[in-house]
Coordinates of C-alpha atoms in Angstrom, one line a residue:
Chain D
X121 CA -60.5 16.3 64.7
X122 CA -61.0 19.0 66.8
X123 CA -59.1 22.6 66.5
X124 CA -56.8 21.1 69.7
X125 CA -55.4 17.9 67.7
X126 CA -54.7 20.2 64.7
X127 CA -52.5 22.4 66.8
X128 CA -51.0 19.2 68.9
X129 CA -50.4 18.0 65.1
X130 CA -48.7 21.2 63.9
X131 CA -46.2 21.8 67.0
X132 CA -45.2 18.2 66.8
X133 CA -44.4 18.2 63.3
X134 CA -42.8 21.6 63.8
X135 CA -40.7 20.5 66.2
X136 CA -39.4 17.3 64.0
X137 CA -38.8 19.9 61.3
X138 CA -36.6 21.4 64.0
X139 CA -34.7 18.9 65.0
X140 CA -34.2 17.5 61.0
X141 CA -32.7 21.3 60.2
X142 CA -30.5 20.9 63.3
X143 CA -29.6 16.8 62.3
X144 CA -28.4 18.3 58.9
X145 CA -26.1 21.4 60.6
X146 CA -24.2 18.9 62.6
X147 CA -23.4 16.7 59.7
X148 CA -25.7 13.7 60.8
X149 CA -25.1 10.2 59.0
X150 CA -27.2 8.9 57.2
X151 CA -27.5 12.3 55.0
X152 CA -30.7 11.2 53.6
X153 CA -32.1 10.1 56.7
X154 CA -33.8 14.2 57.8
X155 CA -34.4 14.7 54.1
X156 CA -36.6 12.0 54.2
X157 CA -38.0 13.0 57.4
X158 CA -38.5 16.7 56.3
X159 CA -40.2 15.4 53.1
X160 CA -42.9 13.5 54.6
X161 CA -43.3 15.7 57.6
X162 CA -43.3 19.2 55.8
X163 CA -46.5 18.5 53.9
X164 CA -48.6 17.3 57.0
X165 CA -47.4 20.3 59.1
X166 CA -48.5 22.2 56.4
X167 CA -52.2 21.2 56.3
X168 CA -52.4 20.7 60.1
X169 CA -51.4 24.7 60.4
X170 CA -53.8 25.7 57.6
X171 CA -56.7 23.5 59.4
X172 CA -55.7 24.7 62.9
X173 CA -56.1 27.9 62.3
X174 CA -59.4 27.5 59.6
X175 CA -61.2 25.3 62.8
X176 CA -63.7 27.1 64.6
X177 CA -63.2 27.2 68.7
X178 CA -66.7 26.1 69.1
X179 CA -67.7 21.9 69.6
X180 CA -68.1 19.5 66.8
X181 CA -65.9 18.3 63.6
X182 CA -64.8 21.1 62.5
X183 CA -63.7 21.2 59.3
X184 CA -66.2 18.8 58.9
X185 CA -63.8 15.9 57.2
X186 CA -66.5 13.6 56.0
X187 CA -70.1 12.6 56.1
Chain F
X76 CA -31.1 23.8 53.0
X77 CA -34.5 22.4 55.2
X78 CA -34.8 26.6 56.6
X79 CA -35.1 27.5 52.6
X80 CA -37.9 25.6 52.2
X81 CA -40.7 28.6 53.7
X82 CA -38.7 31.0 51.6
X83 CA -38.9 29.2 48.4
X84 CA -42.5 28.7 49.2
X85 CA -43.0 32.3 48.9
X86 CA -40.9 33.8 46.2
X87 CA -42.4 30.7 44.1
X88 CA -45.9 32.4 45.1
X89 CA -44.0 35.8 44.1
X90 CA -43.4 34.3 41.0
X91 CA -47.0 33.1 40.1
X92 CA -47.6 36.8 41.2
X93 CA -45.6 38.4 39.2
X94 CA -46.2 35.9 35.8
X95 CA -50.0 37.4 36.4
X96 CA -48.9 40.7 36.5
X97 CA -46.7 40.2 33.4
X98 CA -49.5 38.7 31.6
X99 CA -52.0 41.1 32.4
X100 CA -49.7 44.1 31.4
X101 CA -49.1 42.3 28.3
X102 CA -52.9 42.2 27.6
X103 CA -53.1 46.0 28.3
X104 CA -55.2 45.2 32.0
X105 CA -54.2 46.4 35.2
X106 CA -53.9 42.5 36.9
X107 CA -53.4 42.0 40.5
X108 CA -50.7 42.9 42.6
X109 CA -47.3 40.6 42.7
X110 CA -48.0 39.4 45.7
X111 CA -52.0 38.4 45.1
X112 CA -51.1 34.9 44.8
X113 CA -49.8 34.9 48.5
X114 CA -52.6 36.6 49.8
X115 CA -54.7 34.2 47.6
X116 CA -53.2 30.9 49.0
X117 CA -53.9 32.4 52.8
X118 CA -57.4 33.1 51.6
X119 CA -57.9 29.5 51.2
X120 CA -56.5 28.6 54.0
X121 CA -58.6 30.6 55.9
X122 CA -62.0 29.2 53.7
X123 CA -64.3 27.0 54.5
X124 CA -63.4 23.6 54.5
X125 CA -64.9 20.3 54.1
X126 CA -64.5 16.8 52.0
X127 CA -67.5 16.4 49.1
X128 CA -69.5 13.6 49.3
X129 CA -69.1 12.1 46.0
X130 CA -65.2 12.2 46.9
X131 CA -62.7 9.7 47.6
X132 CA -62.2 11.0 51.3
X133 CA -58.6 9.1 51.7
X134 CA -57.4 10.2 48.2
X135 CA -58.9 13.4 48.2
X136 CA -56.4 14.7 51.3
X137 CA -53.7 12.6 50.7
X138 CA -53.1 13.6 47.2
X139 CA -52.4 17.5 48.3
X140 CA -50.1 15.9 51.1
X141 CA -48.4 14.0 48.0
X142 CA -48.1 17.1 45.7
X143 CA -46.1 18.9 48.5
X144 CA -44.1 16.0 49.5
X145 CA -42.9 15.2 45.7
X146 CA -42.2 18.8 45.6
X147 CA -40.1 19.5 48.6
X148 CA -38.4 16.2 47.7
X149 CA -37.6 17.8 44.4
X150 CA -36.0 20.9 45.8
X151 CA -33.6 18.5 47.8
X152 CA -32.6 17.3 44.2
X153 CA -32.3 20.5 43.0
X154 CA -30.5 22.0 45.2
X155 CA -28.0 19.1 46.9
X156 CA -26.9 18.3 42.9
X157 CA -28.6 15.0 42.8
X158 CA -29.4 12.9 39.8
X159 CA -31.7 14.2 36.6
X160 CA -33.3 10.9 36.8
X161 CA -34.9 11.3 39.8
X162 CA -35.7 14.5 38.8
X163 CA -37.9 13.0 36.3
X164 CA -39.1 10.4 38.4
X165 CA -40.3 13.6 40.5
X166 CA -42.1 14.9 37.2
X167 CA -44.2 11.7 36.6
X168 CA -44.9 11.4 40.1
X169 CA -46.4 15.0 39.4
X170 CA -48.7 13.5 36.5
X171 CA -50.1 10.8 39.1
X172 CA -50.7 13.3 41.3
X173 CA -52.4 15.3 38.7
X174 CA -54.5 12.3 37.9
X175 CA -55.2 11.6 41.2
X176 CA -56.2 15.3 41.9
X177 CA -59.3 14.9 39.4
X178 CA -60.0 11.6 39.7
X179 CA -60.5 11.4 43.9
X180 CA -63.5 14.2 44.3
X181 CA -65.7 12.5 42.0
X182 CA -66.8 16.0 40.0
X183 CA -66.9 15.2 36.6
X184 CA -65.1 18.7 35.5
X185 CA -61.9 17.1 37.9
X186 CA -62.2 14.0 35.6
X187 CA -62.1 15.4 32.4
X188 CA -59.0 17.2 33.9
X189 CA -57.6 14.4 35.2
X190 CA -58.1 12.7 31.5
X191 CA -56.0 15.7 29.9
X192 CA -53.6 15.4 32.2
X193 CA -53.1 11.5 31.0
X194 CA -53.3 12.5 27.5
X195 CA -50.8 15.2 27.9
X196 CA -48.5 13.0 29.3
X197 CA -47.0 13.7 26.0
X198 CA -45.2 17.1 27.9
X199 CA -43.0 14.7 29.7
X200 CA -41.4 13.9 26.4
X201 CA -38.9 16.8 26.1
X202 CA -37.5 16.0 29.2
X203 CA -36.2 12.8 28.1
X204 CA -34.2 14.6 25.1
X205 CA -33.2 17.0 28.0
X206 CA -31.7 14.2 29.3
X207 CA -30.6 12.3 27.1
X208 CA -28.9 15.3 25.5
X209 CA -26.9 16.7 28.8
X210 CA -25.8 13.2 29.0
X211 CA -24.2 13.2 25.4
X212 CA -22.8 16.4 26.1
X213 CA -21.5 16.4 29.3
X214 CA -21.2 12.8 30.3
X215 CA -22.7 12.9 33.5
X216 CA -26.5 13.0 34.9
X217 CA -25.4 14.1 38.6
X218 CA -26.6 18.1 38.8
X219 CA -23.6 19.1 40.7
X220 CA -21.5 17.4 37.7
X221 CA -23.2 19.4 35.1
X222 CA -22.6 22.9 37.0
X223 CA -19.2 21.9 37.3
X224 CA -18.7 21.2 33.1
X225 CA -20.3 24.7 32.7
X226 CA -17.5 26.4 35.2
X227 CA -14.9 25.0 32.4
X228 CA -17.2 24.5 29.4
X229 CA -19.4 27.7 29.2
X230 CA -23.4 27.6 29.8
X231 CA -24.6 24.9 28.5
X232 CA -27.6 27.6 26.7
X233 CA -25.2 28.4 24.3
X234 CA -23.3 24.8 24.3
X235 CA -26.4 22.6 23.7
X236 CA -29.4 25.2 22.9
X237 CA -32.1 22.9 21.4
X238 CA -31.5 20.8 24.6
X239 CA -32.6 24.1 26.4
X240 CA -35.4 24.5 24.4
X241 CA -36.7 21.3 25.3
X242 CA -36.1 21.8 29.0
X243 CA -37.7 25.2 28.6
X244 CA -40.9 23.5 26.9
X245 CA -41.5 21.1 29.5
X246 CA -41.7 24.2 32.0
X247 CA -44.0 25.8 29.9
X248 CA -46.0 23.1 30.0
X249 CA -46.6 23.3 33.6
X250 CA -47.3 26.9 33.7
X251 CA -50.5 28.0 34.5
X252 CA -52.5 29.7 31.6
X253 CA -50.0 28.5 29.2
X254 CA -50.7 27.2 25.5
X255 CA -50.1 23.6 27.5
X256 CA -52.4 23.8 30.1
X257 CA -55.1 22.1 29.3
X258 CA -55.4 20.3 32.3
X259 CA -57.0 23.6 33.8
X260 CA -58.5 24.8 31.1
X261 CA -61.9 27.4 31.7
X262 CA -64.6 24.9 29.9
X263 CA -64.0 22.4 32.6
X264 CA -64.0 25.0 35.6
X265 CA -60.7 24.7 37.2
X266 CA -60.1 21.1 35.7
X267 CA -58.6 18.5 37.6
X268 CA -58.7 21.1 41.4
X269 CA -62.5 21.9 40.4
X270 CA -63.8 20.6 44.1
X271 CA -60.1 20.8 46.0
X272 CA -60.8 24.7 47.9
X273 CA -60.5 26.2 51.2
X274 CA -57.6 24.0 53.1
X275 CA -56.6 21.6 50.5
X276 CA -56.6 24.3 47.8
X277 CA -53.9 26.3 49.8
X278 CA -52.1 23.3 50.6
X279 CA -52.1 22.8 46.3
X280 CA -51.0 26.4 46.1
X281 CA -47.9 25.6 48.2
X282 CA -47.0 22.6 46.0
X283 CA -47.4 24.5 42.8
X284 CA -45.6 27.1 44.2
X285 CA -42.5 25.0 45.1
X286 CA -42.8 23.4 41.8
X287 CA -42.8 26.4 39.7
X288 CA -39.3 27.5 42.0
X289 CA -37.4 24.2 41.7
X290 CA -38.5 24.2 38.0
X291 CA -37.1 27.5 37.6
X292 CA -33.7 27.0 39.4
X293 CA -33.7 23.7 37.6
X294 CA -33.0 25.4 34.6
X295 CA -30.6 28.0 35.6
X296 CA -28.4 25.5 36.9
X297 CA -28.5 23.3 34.0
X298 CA -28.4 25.7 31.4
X299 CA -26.4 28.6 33.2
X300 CA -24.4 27.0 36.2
X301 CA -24.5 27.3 39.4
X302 CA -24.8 31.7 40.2
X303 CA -25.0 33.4 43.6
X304 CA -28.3 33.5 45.5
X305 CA -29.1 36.6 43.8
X306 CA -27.8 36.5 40.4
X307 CA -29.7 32.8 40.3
X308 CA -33.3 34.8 41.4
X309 CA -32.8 37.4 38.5
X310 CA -32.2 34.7 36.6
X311 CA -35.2 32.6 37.3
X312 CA -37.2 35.8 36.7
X313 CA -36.3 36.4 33.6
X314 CA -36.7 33.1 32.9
X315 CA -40.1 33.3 34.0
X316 CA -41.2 36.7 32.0
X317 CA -40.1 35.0 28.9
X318 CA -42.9 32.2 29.8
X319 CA -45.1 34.7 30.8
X320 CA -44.7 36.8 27.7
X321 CA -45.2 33.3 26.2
X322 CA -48.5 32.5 27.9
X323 CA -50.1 36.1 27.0
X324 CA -49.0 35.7 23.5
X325 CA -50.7 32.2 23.0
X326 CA -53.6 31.0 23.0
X327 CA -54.3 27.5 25.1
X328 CA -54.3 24.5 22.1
X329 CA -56.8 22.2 21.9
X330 CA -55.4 18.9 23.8
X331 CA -55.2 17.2 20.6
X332 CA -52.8 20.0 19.4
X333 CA -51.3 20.3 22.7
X334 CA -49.9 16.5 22.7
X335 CA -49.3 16.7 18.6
X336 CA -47.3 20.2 18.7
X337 CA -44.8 18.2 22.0
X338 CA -44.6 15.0 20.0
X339 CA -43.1 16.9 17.2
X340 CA -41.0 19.1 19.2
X341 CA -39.5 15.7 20.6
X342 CA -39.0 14.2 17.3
X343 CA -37.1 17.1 15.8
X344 CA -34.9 16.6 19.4
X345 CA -34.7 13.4 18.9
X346 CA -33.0 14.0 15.4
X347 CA -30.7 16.3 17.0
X348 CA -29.3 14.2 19.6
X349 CA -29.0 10.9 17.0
X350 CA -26.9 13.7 14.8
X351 CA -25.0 14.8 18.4
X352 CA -24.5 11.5 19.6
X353 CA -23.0 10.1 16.1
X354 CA -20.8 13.3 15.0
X355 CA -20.0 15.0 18.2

């Protein structure tokens, strides 16, 4: 993945984070439903900011992620 | 509670700063600044980054994505007053992850961590006489019901101390340089993160970081109650010294010694909450 699918990854997840903080202010039912979504989305967010901003602007897999 | 997430992210990297700081004091050296471990986690982050070749490339990435997600999971326990039990499930989903950490890059120092942390399973033990023990006592294993028998009760410290102990054990286990940690011990490198760096170490740091907070605040409110914002932080930091002073003190056991000294410790629990159960 290039350093543009890292960033495309990071808003998107970002903005789900969003919206689950914003699901749990108004009192959305299910109450589990944006815990869930904040547990498995926080983690990927994570590593798609630290590997958007460790890729390098230049062509190629970078981080290389495999041989 | 999703905001506090970033927060507790950073004062649990506070935290790991400041239990360096406290051990290094405590060994008459300088140590780092408090906030070393946050600059140390962005320093990772920043690193070089890349998947070895003798690792497991699926398990290798996923298994940091795991640690956070068990970990953020767990703070939603903590702090909505959700059940013990699936606090604990939370725990030995932190052993597989353990496991899984050495086990998916293929280095044989991450194996031999990844076989301590199996055999040191042992350090889950306490947490089922922690347990089964604030269930005796208080009747209930919802969180929020246990803060709400200290508001009439008193801290349960003081109520049901050995319990305590045994809740304060299991932390100490998971401290790092602690007499428990064997996992990471300095004759196998780093253990079972030997070959996770740059990226994946920093995403590790994270998890660790909101383990060692919802560990923390675990206690307080099982042992103390539920406190203000504040008064719960000064009480998770002294909470923490007293492991830290703990962890400078001791020296790491061997593992056989490690899993021998928790076995006993849960036996002579054990004992105690037979005698609880049947007189009390």
């Amino acid at each position: 993945m290039n350093k543009e699918s890292y960033l495309a990854v990071t808003i998107i997840t970002a903005v789900i984070l969003v919206l689950a903080a914003y699901a749990v202010s108004i009192g959305i039912e299910p109450g589990w439903l944006p815990v869930i979504v904040v547990v498995l989305t926080f983690p990927v967010f994570i590593l798609a900011l630290f590997l958007w901003w460790n890729a390098s602007n230049v062509e190629g897999d970078i981080p290389f992620t495999g041989y | 509670m999703i905001t506090l997430i970033i927060p507790a992210v950073f004062i649990g990297l506070l935290f790991h700063g400041i239990h360096r700081k406290v051990i290094a004091r405590i060994q008459e050296r300088p140590g780092p600044p408090i906030w070393q471990e946050i600059l140390h986690t962005l320093k990772f982050s920043f690193k070089q980054t890349w998947i070895p070749k003798t690792a497991s490339m699926p398990m290798y990435v996923f298994i940091v994505a795991v640690s956070i997600a068990i970990w953020t999971g767990a703070f939603y326990i903590v702090f909505s007053g959700g059940s013990l039990l699936l606090l604990f499930a939370v725990f030995m989903l932190h052993k597989i992850t353990e496991h899984g950490l050495g086990l998916s890059s293929g280095s044989p120092y991450g194996k031999f961590g990844a076989i301590r942390s199996v055999m040191s399973a042992a350090s889950e033990i306490p947490l089922f006489a922690t347990i089964a023990g604030i269930y005796v006592v208080t009747g209930s294993l919802m969180i929020s019901d246990i803060t709400r028998y200290q508001e009439i009760h008193g801290p349960l410290l003081t109520g049901a101390f050995p319990i305590a102990i045994a809740m304060y054990i299991v932390i100490l286990s998971k401290m790092h340089y602690g007499p428990f940690s064997i996992i990471e011990a300095k004759e196998i490198v780093s253990g079972n993160r030997t070959e996770h760096f740059g990226v994946w170490r920093a995403g590790l740091e994270v998890a660790y970081a909101l383990k060692t907070f919802v560990l923390l605040a675990a206690f307080v409110l099982l042992f103390i109650g539920a406190l203000p914002w504040y008064l719960m932080l000064i009480a998770m930091l002294i909470v923490l010294i007293s492991l830290s002073f703990i962890c400078a003190f001791t020296p790491m056991l061997s593992p056989f010694d490690a899993v021998a000294m928790q076995t006993v410790i849960t036996g002579v629990l054990a004992v105690y909450i037979i005698i609880l159960g049947v007189i009390g």
